[in-house]
mmCIF file of C-alpha atoms in Angstrom:
data_model
loop_
_atom_site.group_PDB
_atom_site.id
_atom_site.type_symbol
_atom_site.label_atom_id
_atom_site.label_comp_id
_atom_site.label_asym_id
_atom_site.label_seq_id
_atom_site.Cartn_x
_atom_site.Cartn_y
_atom_site.Cartn_z
ATOM 1 C CA LEU A 1 0.041 0.088 -0.017
ATOM 2 C CA ASN A 2 1.189 3.519 -0.822
ATOM 3 C CA PHE A 3 -0.474 5.062 2.498
ATOM 4 C CA ARG A 4 2.268 6.886 4.484
ATOM 5 C CA GLY A 5 0.199 7.117 7.456
ATOM 6 C CA ARG A 6 -0.870 4.558 10.225
ATOM 7 C CA PHE A 7 -3.357 1.656 9.714
ATOM 8 C CA VAL A 8 -5.183 0.759 13.082
ATOM 9 C CA HIS A 9 -7.665 -2.328 13.440
ATOM 10 C CA PRO A 10 -9.863 -1.998 16.370
ATOM 11 C CA GLN A 11 -9.303 -5.439 17.716
ATOM 12 C CA PHE A 12 -5.603 -4.706 17.918
ATOM 13 C CA TRP A 13 -5.714 -0.973 19.193
ATOM 14 C CA PRO A 14 -2.245 0.197 19.702
ATOM 15 C CA GLU A 15 -1.896 1.836 23.121
ATOM 16 C CA ASP A 16 0.718 4.442 21.565
ATOM 17 C CA LEU A 17 -1.939 5.768 19.076
ATOM 18 C CA ASP A 18 -1.597 9.531 19.065
ATOM 19 C CA TYR A 19 -4.828 10.877 17.257
ATOM 20 C CA ASP A 20 -4.597 14.487 18.714
ATOM 21 C CA GLY A 21 -5.299 17.058 16.113
ATOM 22 C CA LYS A 22 -5.149 14.134 13.326
ATOM 23 C CA LYS A 23 -7.418 13.585 10.468
ATOM 24 C CA VAL A 24 -8.872 10.192 10.955
ATOM 25 C CA VAL A 25 -10.902 7.992 8.518
ATOM 26 C CA VAL A 26 -12.733 5.043 10.024
ATOM 27 C CA ILE A 27 -13.928 2.274 7.291
ATOM 28 C CA GLY A 28 -17.310 0.863 8.385
ATOM 29 C CA SER A 29 -20.709 1.787 9.466
ATOM 30 C CA GLY A 30 -21.355 -0.742 12.304
ATOM 31 C CA ALA A 31 -21.524 -0.557 16.103
ATOM 32 C CA THR A 32 -17.742 -0.249 16.271
ATOM 33 C CA ALA A 33 -17.680 2.806 14.100
ATOM 34 C CA VAL A 34 -20.871 4.447 15.219
ATOM 35 C CA THR A 35 -19.456 4.108 18.888
ATOM 36 C CA LEU A 36 -15.682 5.016 17.934
ATOM 37 C CA ILE A 37 -16.127 8.200 15.681
ATOM 38 C CA PRO A 38 -17.879 10.516 18.506
ATOM 39 C CA ALA A 39 -15.332 8.996 20.974
ATOM 40 C CA LEU A 40 -12.277 9.818 18.717
ATOM 41 C CA ALA A 41 -14.171 13.404 17.949
ATOM 42 C CA ASN A 42 -14.634 14.454 21.436
ATOM 43 C CA SER A 43 -11.036 13.321 22.738
ATOM 44 C CA GLY A 44 -8.864 15.333 20.505
ATOM 45 C CA ALA A 45 -9.042 14.008 16.866
ATOM 46 C CA GLY A 46 -8.905 16.943 14.529
ATOM 47 C CA HIS A 47 -11.585 15.425 12.009
ATOM 48 C CA VAL A 48 -13.182 12.280 11.741
ATOM 49 C CA THR A 49 -14.778 10.628 8.629
ATOM 50 C CA MET A 50 -16.799 7.627 8.739
ATOM 51 C CA LEU A 51 -16.295 5.893 5.052
ATOM 52 C CA GLN A 52 -19.292 3.605 4.269
ATOM 53 C CA ARG A 53 -19.812 1.527 1.250
ATOM 54 C CA SER A 54 -23.477 1.527 2.227
ATOM 55 C CA PRO A 55 -25.809 2.887 5.273
ATOM 56 C CA THR A 56 -26.750 1.406 8.205
ATOM 57 C CA PHE A 57 -29.709 2.136 10.239
ATOM 58 C CA VAL A 58 -28.998 4.330 13.446
ATOM 59 C CA GLY A 59 -31.377 4.403 16.435
ATOM 60 C CA VAL A 60 -30.959 6.714 19.432
ATOM 61 C CA LEU A 61 -31.283 5.808 23.254
ATOM 62 C CA PRO A 62 -30.386 7.730 26.234
ATOM 63 C CA GLY A 63 -27.017 6.419 27.871
ATOM 64 C CA VAL A 64 -28.616 6.398 31.419
ATOM 65 C CA ASP A 65 -32.145 5.177 31.233
ATOM 66 C CA PRO A 66 -34.617 7.457 32.976
ATOM 67 C CA LEU A 67 -36.743 4.371 34.394
ATOM 68 C CA THR A 68 -33.581 2.681 35.639
ATOM 69 C CA GLN A 69 -32.664 5.557 37.918
ATOM 70 C CA ARG A 70 -36.086 6.125 39.387
ATOM 71 C CA THR A 71 -36.391 2.417 40.356
ATOM 72 C CA LEU A 72 -33.012 2.463 41.930
ATOM 73 C CA LYS A 73 -33.830 5.606 43.732
ATOM 74 C CA TYR A 74 -37.351 4.560 45.023
ATOM 75 C CA LEU A 75 -37.278 0.682 45.116
ATOM 76 C CA PRO A 76 -35.370 -1.849 46.792
ATOM 77 C CA THR A 77 -32.488 -3.145 44.866
ATOM 78 C CA GLY A 78 -33.525 -6.520 44.028
ATOM 79 C CA LEU A 79 -36.931 -5.682 43.149
ATOM 80 C CA ALA A 80 -35.361 -2.619 40.899
ATOM 81 C CA HIS A 81 -33.042 -4.962 38.930
ATOM 82 C CA HIS A 82 -35.824 -7.165 38.262
ATOM 83 C CA ILE A 83 -38.009 -4.613 36.896
ATOM 84 C CA ASN A 84 -35.343 -2.963 34.821
ATOM 85 C CA ARG A 85 -34.171 -6.359 33.421
ATOM 86 C CA LEU A 86 -37.637 -7.038 32.141
ATOM 87 C CA TYR A 87 -38.206 -3.736 30.859
ATOM 88 C CA LYS A 88 -35.073 -3.665 28.865
ATOM 89 C CA VAL A 89 -35.735 -7.339 27.412
ATOM 90 C CA GLY A 90 -39.460 -6.445 26.531
ATOM 91 C CA PHE A 91 -38.454 -3.103 24.969
ATOM 92 C CA SER A 92 -35.780 -4.775 22.772
ATOM 93 C CA THR A 93 -38.229 -7.634 21.870
ATOM 94 C CA ALA A 94 -41.105 -5.249 21.064
ATOM 95 C CA GLN A 95 -38.751 -3.190 19.167
ATOM 96 C CA TYR A 96 -37.487 -6.297 17.211
ATOM 97 C CA GLN A 97 -40.774 -7.594 16.643
ATOM 98 C CA LEU A 98 -42.256 -4.081 15.193
ATOM 99 C CA SER A 99 -39.181 -4.022 12.797
ATOM 100 C CA ARG A 100 -40.075 -7.414 11.228
ATOM 101 C CA ARG A 101 -43.759 -7.123 11.127
ATOM 102 C CA PHE A 102 -43.803 -3.345 10.094
ATOM 103 C CA PRO A 103 -40.424 -2.521 8.298
ATOM 104 C CA GLY A 104 -41.733 0.565 6.637
ATOM 105 C CA TYR A 105 -42.965 2.057 9.759
ATOM 106 C CA MET A 106 -39.956 1.401 11.569
ATOM 107 C CA ARG A 107 -37.608 2.724 8.746
ATOM 108 C CA LYS A 108 -39.690 6.155 8.676
ATOM 109 C CA THR A 109 -39.275 6.331 12.604
ATOM 110 C CA LEU A 110 -35.477 5.736 12.546
ATOM 111 C CA LEU A 111 -35.091 8.111 9.457
ATOM 112 C CA THR A 112 -37.243 10.837 11.383
ATOM 113 C CA MET A 113 -34.981 10.285 14.627
ATOM 114 C CA ALA A 114 -31.944 10.928 12.406
ATOM 115 C CA LYS A 115 -33.318 13.987 10.625
ATOM 116 C CA HIS A 116 -34.298 15.763 14.069
ATOM 117 C CA ARG A 117 -30.595 15.524 15.283
ATOM 118 C CA LEU A 118 -28.644 16.309 12.030
ATOM 119 C CA PRO A 119 -28.234 19.509 10.311
ATOM 120 C CA GLU A 120 -30.984 20.881 8.332
ATOM 121 C CA GLY A 121 -30.622 19.677 4.661
ATOM 122 C CA TYR A 122 -28.546 16.994 5.633
ATOM 123 C CA ASP A 123 -28.840 14.055 3.075
ATOM 124 C CA VAL A 124 -30.325 11.421 5.429
ATOM 125 C CA ASN A 125 -31.411 9.233 2.808
ATOM 126 C CA ARG A 126 -27.931 8.764 1.234
ATOM 127 C CA HIS A 127 -26.144 8.312 4.489
ATOM 128 C CA PHE A 128 -28.737 6.803 6.673
ATOM 129 C CA ASN A 129 -31.269 4.751 4.805
ATOM 130 C CA PRO A 130 -30.120 1.141 3.927
ATOM 131 C CA ARG A 131 -31.500 -0.791 1.006
ATOM 132 C CA TYR A 132 -32.348 -3.664 3.384
ATOM 133 C CA ASN A 133 -35.315 -3.509 6.219
ATOM 134 C CA PRO A 134 -34.522 -2.809 9.910
ATOM 135 C CA TRP A 135 -33.182 -5.804 11.760
ATOM 136 C CA ASP A 136 -32.072 -7.811 8.486
ATOM 137 C CA GLN A 137 -28.824 -6.688 9.929
ATOM 138 C CA ARG A 138 -28.154 -5.209 13.419
ATOM 139 C CA LEU A 139 -29.504 -2.044 14.055
ATOM 140 C CA CYS A 140 -26.811 0.434 15.599
ATOM 141 C CA LEU A 141 -27.364 2.078 18.861
ATOM 142 C CA ASP A 142 -26.056 5.786 19.246
ATOM 143 C CA PRO A 143 -26.046 6.310 22.943
ATOM 144 C CA ASP A 144 -27.087 10.061 23.666
ATOM 145 C CA ALA A 145 -27.223 10.647 19.928
ATOM 146 C CA ALA A 146 -23.353 11.276 20.377
ATOM 147 C CA LEU A 147 -22.688 10.432 16.371
ATOM 148 C CA PHE A 148 -25.494 12.705 15.238
ATOM 149 C CA LYS A 149 -23.985 15.465 17.467
ATOM 150 C CA ALA A 150 -20.486 15.069 16.196
ATOM 151 C CA ILE A 151 -21.833 15.603 12.660
ATOM 152 C CA LYS A 152 -23.882 18.446 13.669
ATOM 153 C CA HIS A 153 -20.820 20.046 15.309
ATOM 154 C CA GLY A 154 -18.715 19.481 12.053
ATOM 155 C CA ASP A 155 -16.408 17.423 14.239
ATOM 156 C CA ALA A 156 -17.270 14.359 12.045
ATOM 157 C CA GLU A 157 -18.854 13.454 8.620
ATOM 158 C CA VAL A 158 -20.075 10.600 6.792
ATOM 159 C CA VAL A 159 -19.004 9.727 3.036
ATOM 160 C CA THR A 160 -20.941 7.015 1.284
ATOM 161 C CA ASP A 161 -18.595 5.728 -1.506
ATOM 162 C CA THR A 162 -16.485 2.848 -2.401
ATOM 163 C CA ILE A 163 -12.642 2.771 -2.277
ATOM 164 C CA GLU A 164 -10.779 2.903 -5.520
ATOM 165 C CA THR A 165 -7.457 2.859 -3.901
ATOM 166 C CA PHE A 166 -5.363 3.903 -1.225
ATOM 167 C CA THR A 167 -2.941 6.700 -1.810
ATOM 168 C CA GLU A 168 0.129 8.315 0.197
ATOM 169 C CA ASN A 169 -2.329 10.841 1.758
ATOM 170 C CA GLY A 170 -5.352 8.863 2.213
ATOM 171 C CA ILE A 171 -8.260 6.977 0.354
ATOM 172 C CA ARG A 172 -9.073 7.921 -3.409
ATOM 173 C CA LEU A 173 -12.819 6.996 -3.928
ATOM 174 C CA SER A 174 -14.559 5.820 -6.824
ATOM 175 C CA SER A 175 -16.319 9.185 -7.318
ATOM 176 C CA GLY A 176 -12.695 10.670 -7.689
ATOM 177 C CA GLU A 177 -12.841 12.511 -4.436
ATOM 178 C CA GLU A 178 -9.679 11.949 -2.139
ATOM 179 C CA LEU A 179 -10.212 11.677 1.632
ATOM 180 C CA GLN A 180 -7.001 13.255 3.390
ATOM 181 C CA ALA A 181 -5.928 10.872 6.475
ATOM 182 C CA ASP A 182 -3.259 10.666 9.009
ATOM 183 C CA ILE A 183 -4.737 7.388 10.346
ATOM 184 C CA ILE A 184 -7.045 4.867 8.959
ATOM 185 C CA ILE A 185 -9.143 2.599 10.989
ATOM 186 C CA THR A 186 -10.625 -0.493 9.565
ATOM 187 C CA ALA A 187 -13.849 -1.196 11.370
ATOM 188 C CA THR A 188 -14.797 -3.691 8.769
ATOM 189 C CA GLY A 189 -16.423 -6.475 10.425
ATOM 190 C CA LEU A 190 -15.126 -9.884 11.240
ATOM 191 C CA ASN A 191 -14.870 -13.633 10.534
ATOM 192 C CA MET A 192 -16.955 -15.588 12.584
ATOM 193 C CA GLN A 193 -15.252 -18.616 14.427
ATOM 194 C CA LEU A 194 -17.381 -21.500 15.842
ATOM 195 C CA PHE A 195 -16.692 -23.052 19.157
ATOM 196 C CA GLY A 196 -13.791 -20.578 19.889
ATOM 197 C CA GLY A 197 -11.891 -22.447 17.305
ATOM 198 C CA ALA A 198 -12.096 -25.857 18.337
ATOM 199 C CA VAL A 199 -12.720 -28.579 16.065
ATOM 200 C CA ALA A 200 -15.664 -30.800 17.168
ATOM 201 C CA LEU A 201 -15.162 -34.508 16.479
ATOM 202 C CA ARG A 202 -17.157 -37.598 16.802
ATOM 203 C CA ASN A 203 -15.309 -41.212 17.171
ATOM 204 C CA GLY A 204 -12.046 -39.160 15.867
ATOM 205 C CA GLU A 205 -13.860 -37.711 12.760
ATOM 206 C CA PRO A 206 -14.883 -34.243 12.177
ATOM 207 C CA ILE A 207 -18.425 -33.359 12.589
ATOM 208 C CA ASP A 208 -20.098 -32.015 9.389
ATOM 209 C CA LEU A 209 -21.859 -29.127 10.923
ATOM 210 C CA PRO A 210 -23.655 -27.978 7.989
ATOM 211 C CA ASN A 211 -25.400 -31.483 7.946
ATOM 212 C CA THR A 212 -26.667 -31.046 11.620
ATOM 213 C CA MET A 213 -29.888 -29.602 12.929
ATOM 214 C CA CYS A 214 -29.747 -27.343 16.006
ATOM 215 C CA TYR A 215 -32.078 -28.355 18.561
ATOM 216 C CA LYS A 216 -33.887 -25.202 20.466
ATOM 217 C CA GLY A 217 -30.599 -23.336 19.219
ATOM 218 C CA LEU A 218 -28.209 -25.086 22.002
ATOM 219 C CA MET A 219 -27.682 -28.745 20.850
ATOM 220 C CA LEU A 220 -26.699 -30.398 17.320
ATOM 221 C CA SER A 221 -28.406 -33.287 15.980
ATOM 222 C CA GLY A 222 -26.115 -36.297 16.166
ATOM 223 C CA VAL A 223 -23.836 -34.859 18.430
ATOM 224 C CA PRO A 224 -23.993 -36.661 21.938
ATOM 225 C CA ASN A 225 -23.328 -34.705 25.493
ATOM 226 C CA MET A 226 -22.635 -31.223 24.116
ATOM 227 C CA ALA A 227 -24.429 -27.969 24.353
ATOM 228 C CA ILE A 228 -23.625 -24.853 22.446
ATOM 229 C CA THR A 229 -24.241 -21.055 23.037
ATOM 230 C CA PHE A 230 -25.136 -18.759 20.380
ATOM 231 C CA GLY A 231 -26.539 -15.632 21.950
ATOM 232 C CA TYR A 232 -29.339 -13.113 20.531
ATOM 233 C CA THR A 233 -28.701 -10.745 17.822
ATOM 234 C CA ASN A 234 -31.278 -8.330 18.902
ATOM 235 C CA ALA A 235 -30.618 -8.699 22.432
ATOM 236 C CA SER A 236 -28.069 -9.215 25.156
ATOM 237 C CA TRP A 237 -25.812 -12.343 24.490
ATOM 238 C CA THR A 238 -26.046 -13.492 28.251
ATOM 239 C CA LEU A 239 -29.574 -13.634 27.960
ATOM 240 C CA LYS A 240 -29.316 -16.793 25.846
ATOM 241 C CA ALA A 241 -26.213 -18.008 27.673
ATOM 242 C CA ASP A 242 -28.181 -18.042 30.727
ATOM 243 C CA LEU A 243 -31.066 -20.018 29.385
ATOM 244 C CA VAL A 244 -28.540 -22.614 27.759
ATOM 245 C CA SER A 245 -27.052 -23.114 31.042
ATOM 246 C CA GLU A 246 -29.942 -23.549 33.085
ATOM 247 C CA PHE A 247 -31.350 -26.111 30.495
ATOM 248 C CA PHE A 248 -28.195 -28.310 30.317
ATOM 249 C CA CYS A 249 -27.831 -28.454 34.019
ATOM 250 C CA ARG A 250 -31.640 -29.920 33.991
ATOM 251 C CA VAL A 251 -30.589 -32.359 31.324
ATOM 252 C CA LEU A 252 -27.682 -33.359 33.678
ATOM 253 C CA ASN A 253 -29.825 -33.751 36.635
ATOM 254 C CA TYR A 254 -32.658 -35.835 34.596
ATOM 255 C CA MET A 255 -29.393 -38.160 33.468
ATOM 256 C CA SER A 256 -28.058 -38.656 36.723
ATOM 257 C CA ASP A 257 -31.366 -39.220 38.362
ATOM 258 C CA ASN A 258 -32.232 -41.875 35.721
ATOM 259 C CA GLY A 259 -28.791 -43.782 35.141
ATOM 260 C CA PHE A 260 -28.347 -42.450 31.740
ATOM 261 C CA ASP A 261 -24.863 -41.399 30.458
ATOM 262 C CA ARG A 262 -25.622 -39.933 26.871
ATOM 263 C CA VAL A 263 -28.164 -37.295 25.443
ATOM 264 C CA GLU A 264 -28.434 -36.817 21.581
ATOM 265 C CA PRO A 265 -31.111 -34.866 19.556
ATOM 266 C CA VAL A 266 -32.272 -37.004 16.853
ATOM 267 C CA HIS A 267 -32.532 -35.384 13.423
ATOM 268 C CA PRO A 268 -36.300 -35.023 12.546
ATOM 269 C CA GLY A 269 -35.697 -36.000 8.917
ATOM 270 C CA ALA A 270 -37.962 -35.090 6.079
ATOM 271 C CA SER A 271 -40.804 -34.141 8.551
ATOM 272 C CA VAL A 272 -38.976 -30.835 9.092
ATOM 273 C CA ASP A 273 -37.705 -28.464 6.678
ATOM 274 C CA GLU A 274 -34.213 -27.264 6.847
ATOM 275 C CA LEU A 275 -33.841 -23.857 6.955
ATOM 276 C CA PRO A 276 -30.499 -21.373 7.564
ATOM 277 C CA PHE A 277 -29.407 -21.357 10.758
ATOM 278 C CA MET A 278 -30.515 -17.600 11.106
ATOM 279 C CA ASP A 279 -32.622 -15.076 9.296
ATOM 280 C CA PHE A 280 -29.769 -12.623 9.489
ATOM 281 C CA THR A 281 -27.895 -10.946 6.467
ATOM 282 C CA PRO A 282 -24.679 -9.003 7.587
ATOM 283 C CA GLY A 283 -21.600 -9.883 5.404
ATOM 284 C CA TYR A 284 -19.673 -11.504 8.354
ATOM 285 C CA PHE A 285 -22.731 -13.975 8.912
ATOM 286 C CA LYS A 286 -23.214 -14.572 5.088
ATOM 287 C CA ARG A 287 -19.418 -15.554 5.000
ATOM 288 C CA ALA A 288 -19.580 -18.163 7.538
ATOM 289 C CA MET A 289 -23.333 -19.403 6.430
ATOM 290 C CA ASP A 290 -21.725 -22.741 4.661
ATOM 291 C CA SER A 291 -20.134 -23.634 7.704
ATOM 292 C CA LEU A 292 -23.250 -23.340 10.237
ATOM 293 C CA PRO A 293 -25.696 -25.909 11.256
ATOM 294 C CA LYS A 294 -29.240 -25.724 9.831
ATOM 295 C CA SER A 295 -32.583 -24.992 11.650
ATOM 296 C CA GLY A 296 -35.857 -26.248 11.205
ATOM 297 C CA SER A 297 -39.162 -24.970 10.114
ATOM 298 C CA GLU A 298 -40.772 -26.197 13.372
ATOM 299 C CA ALA A 299 -40.232 -26.266 16.974
ATOM 300 C CA PRO A 300 -37.983 -27.495 18.855
ATOM 301 C CA TRP A 301 -35.706 -26.838 15.729
ATOM 302 C CA LYS A 302 -37.027 -23.476 14.817
ATOM 303 C CA LEU A 303 -34.509 -20.929 16.021
ATOM 304 C CA LYS A 304 -36.321 -17.714 17.105
ATOM 305 C CA GLN A 305 -34.750 -14.231 18.291
ATOM 306 C CA ASN A 306 -37.404 -13.842 21.168
ATOM 307 C CA TYR A 307 -36.144 -14.519 24.836
ATOM 308 C CA PHE A 308 -39.893 -14.718 25.878
ATOM 309 C CA PHE A 309 -40.366 -17.499 23.531
ATOM 310 C CA ASP A 310 -37.057 -19.125 24.450
ATOM 311 C CA MET A 311 -37.949 -18.899 28.326
ATOM 312 C CA ARG A 312 -41.197 -20.927 27.807
ATOM 313 C CA THR A 313 -39.520 -23.552 25.743
ATOM 314 C CA ILE A 314 -35.895 -23.739 27.022
ATOM 315 C CA ARG A 315 -36.364 -22.707 30.796
ATOM 316 C CA TYR A 316 -39.770 -24.473 31.268
ATOM 317 C CA GLY A 317 -39.902 -26.945 28.550
ATOM 318 C CA LYS A 318 -39.785 -30.774 29.173
ATOM 319 C CA VAL A 319 -36.314 -32.350 29.059
ATOM 320 C CA ASP A 320 -37.402 -36.067 28.473
ATOM 321 C CA GLU A 321 -39.158 -34.984 25.105
ATOM 322 C CA GLN A 322 -39.292 -36.970 21.904
ATOM 323 C CA ALA A 323 -36.480 -34.985 20.169
ATOM 324 C CA LEU A 324 -34.037 -35.931 22.756
ATOM 325 C CA GLN A 325 -32.740 -39.514 22.956
ATOM 326 C CA PHE A 326 -31.430 -40.680 26.280
ATOM 327 C CA THR A 327 -29.197 -43.862 26.476
ATOM 328 C CA LYS A 328 -27.029 -45.832 28.761
ATOM 329 C CA HIS A 329 -23.466 -46.595 27.284
ATOM 330 C CA ARG A 330 -21.258 -47.057 30.069
ATOM 331 C CA VAL A 331 -18.059 -48.635 29.180
ATOM 332 C CA ALA A 332 -17.203 -51.723 31.387
ATOM 333 C CA VAL A 333 -14.243 -51.288 33.495
ATOM 334 C CA ASN A 334 -12.026 -54.422 34.041
ATOM 335 C CA VAL A 335 -10.794 -54.675 37.675
#
């Protein structure tokens, strides 16, 4: 590359990075870019540009929730925590369901939210109106409208274009414009790594994950005694992790009480249609789709991004149901 400045990847942020007074270009428009840009603009960077190939939906919420403040002030801590948790889960679930069922309404709401926080005449459609519907990809959160404020105050800008090449002094775009930069930050996403990079084997042979089907989003057909955690795309990851842990503990207790030492989800075969693991279209997810297990068209194989549905089927659902096969395969020990 010809660029004479410094390249930085957010996951490997250098402690010695000096961006004071510098021109910074952040490539990308996801959650990392949306939160990173105002942080840079408010802590000394000379000017920050978000360069995006296509727009992302950005929503605004207060950094400190008023309801949380009131409940913590007036209610016992335990009760306040319970109310706040239910409220947050309910809000995120309702917002997601509204987006999926009424995408036109949610698009209009998000664009109106952006227009009210950006300079008059700003080209909101070009820079904040994606081709896809809300929650086809993640909806980015801008706490306290920090990104919009940075744009309105002139400390940051958004450029929607594609890169032709890197030059000595920055980036030349397909439109012919050249963005000047001292530092280029590549907030361009990631490559998914299943199981933390571990290779799942059965009897010494790698498991063909795309030919498995995911039971309740937490176990794989044909793979005994193993649970996985794949959290929510529209809510806190740990909500699903909690449910998975609870369920598998219930399974282990059931096996212990009944003398079983193996549990294995049984693939439903042609009785259930195979579907992609998740109805989700970001680039990093599409790149990994061929390596992911399948979901099914019916419960308990159907994966839903809904904590309340999962709470009913995972936390309170039966352990000894037909889809799970419990067996005794203890190996005899010679004494």
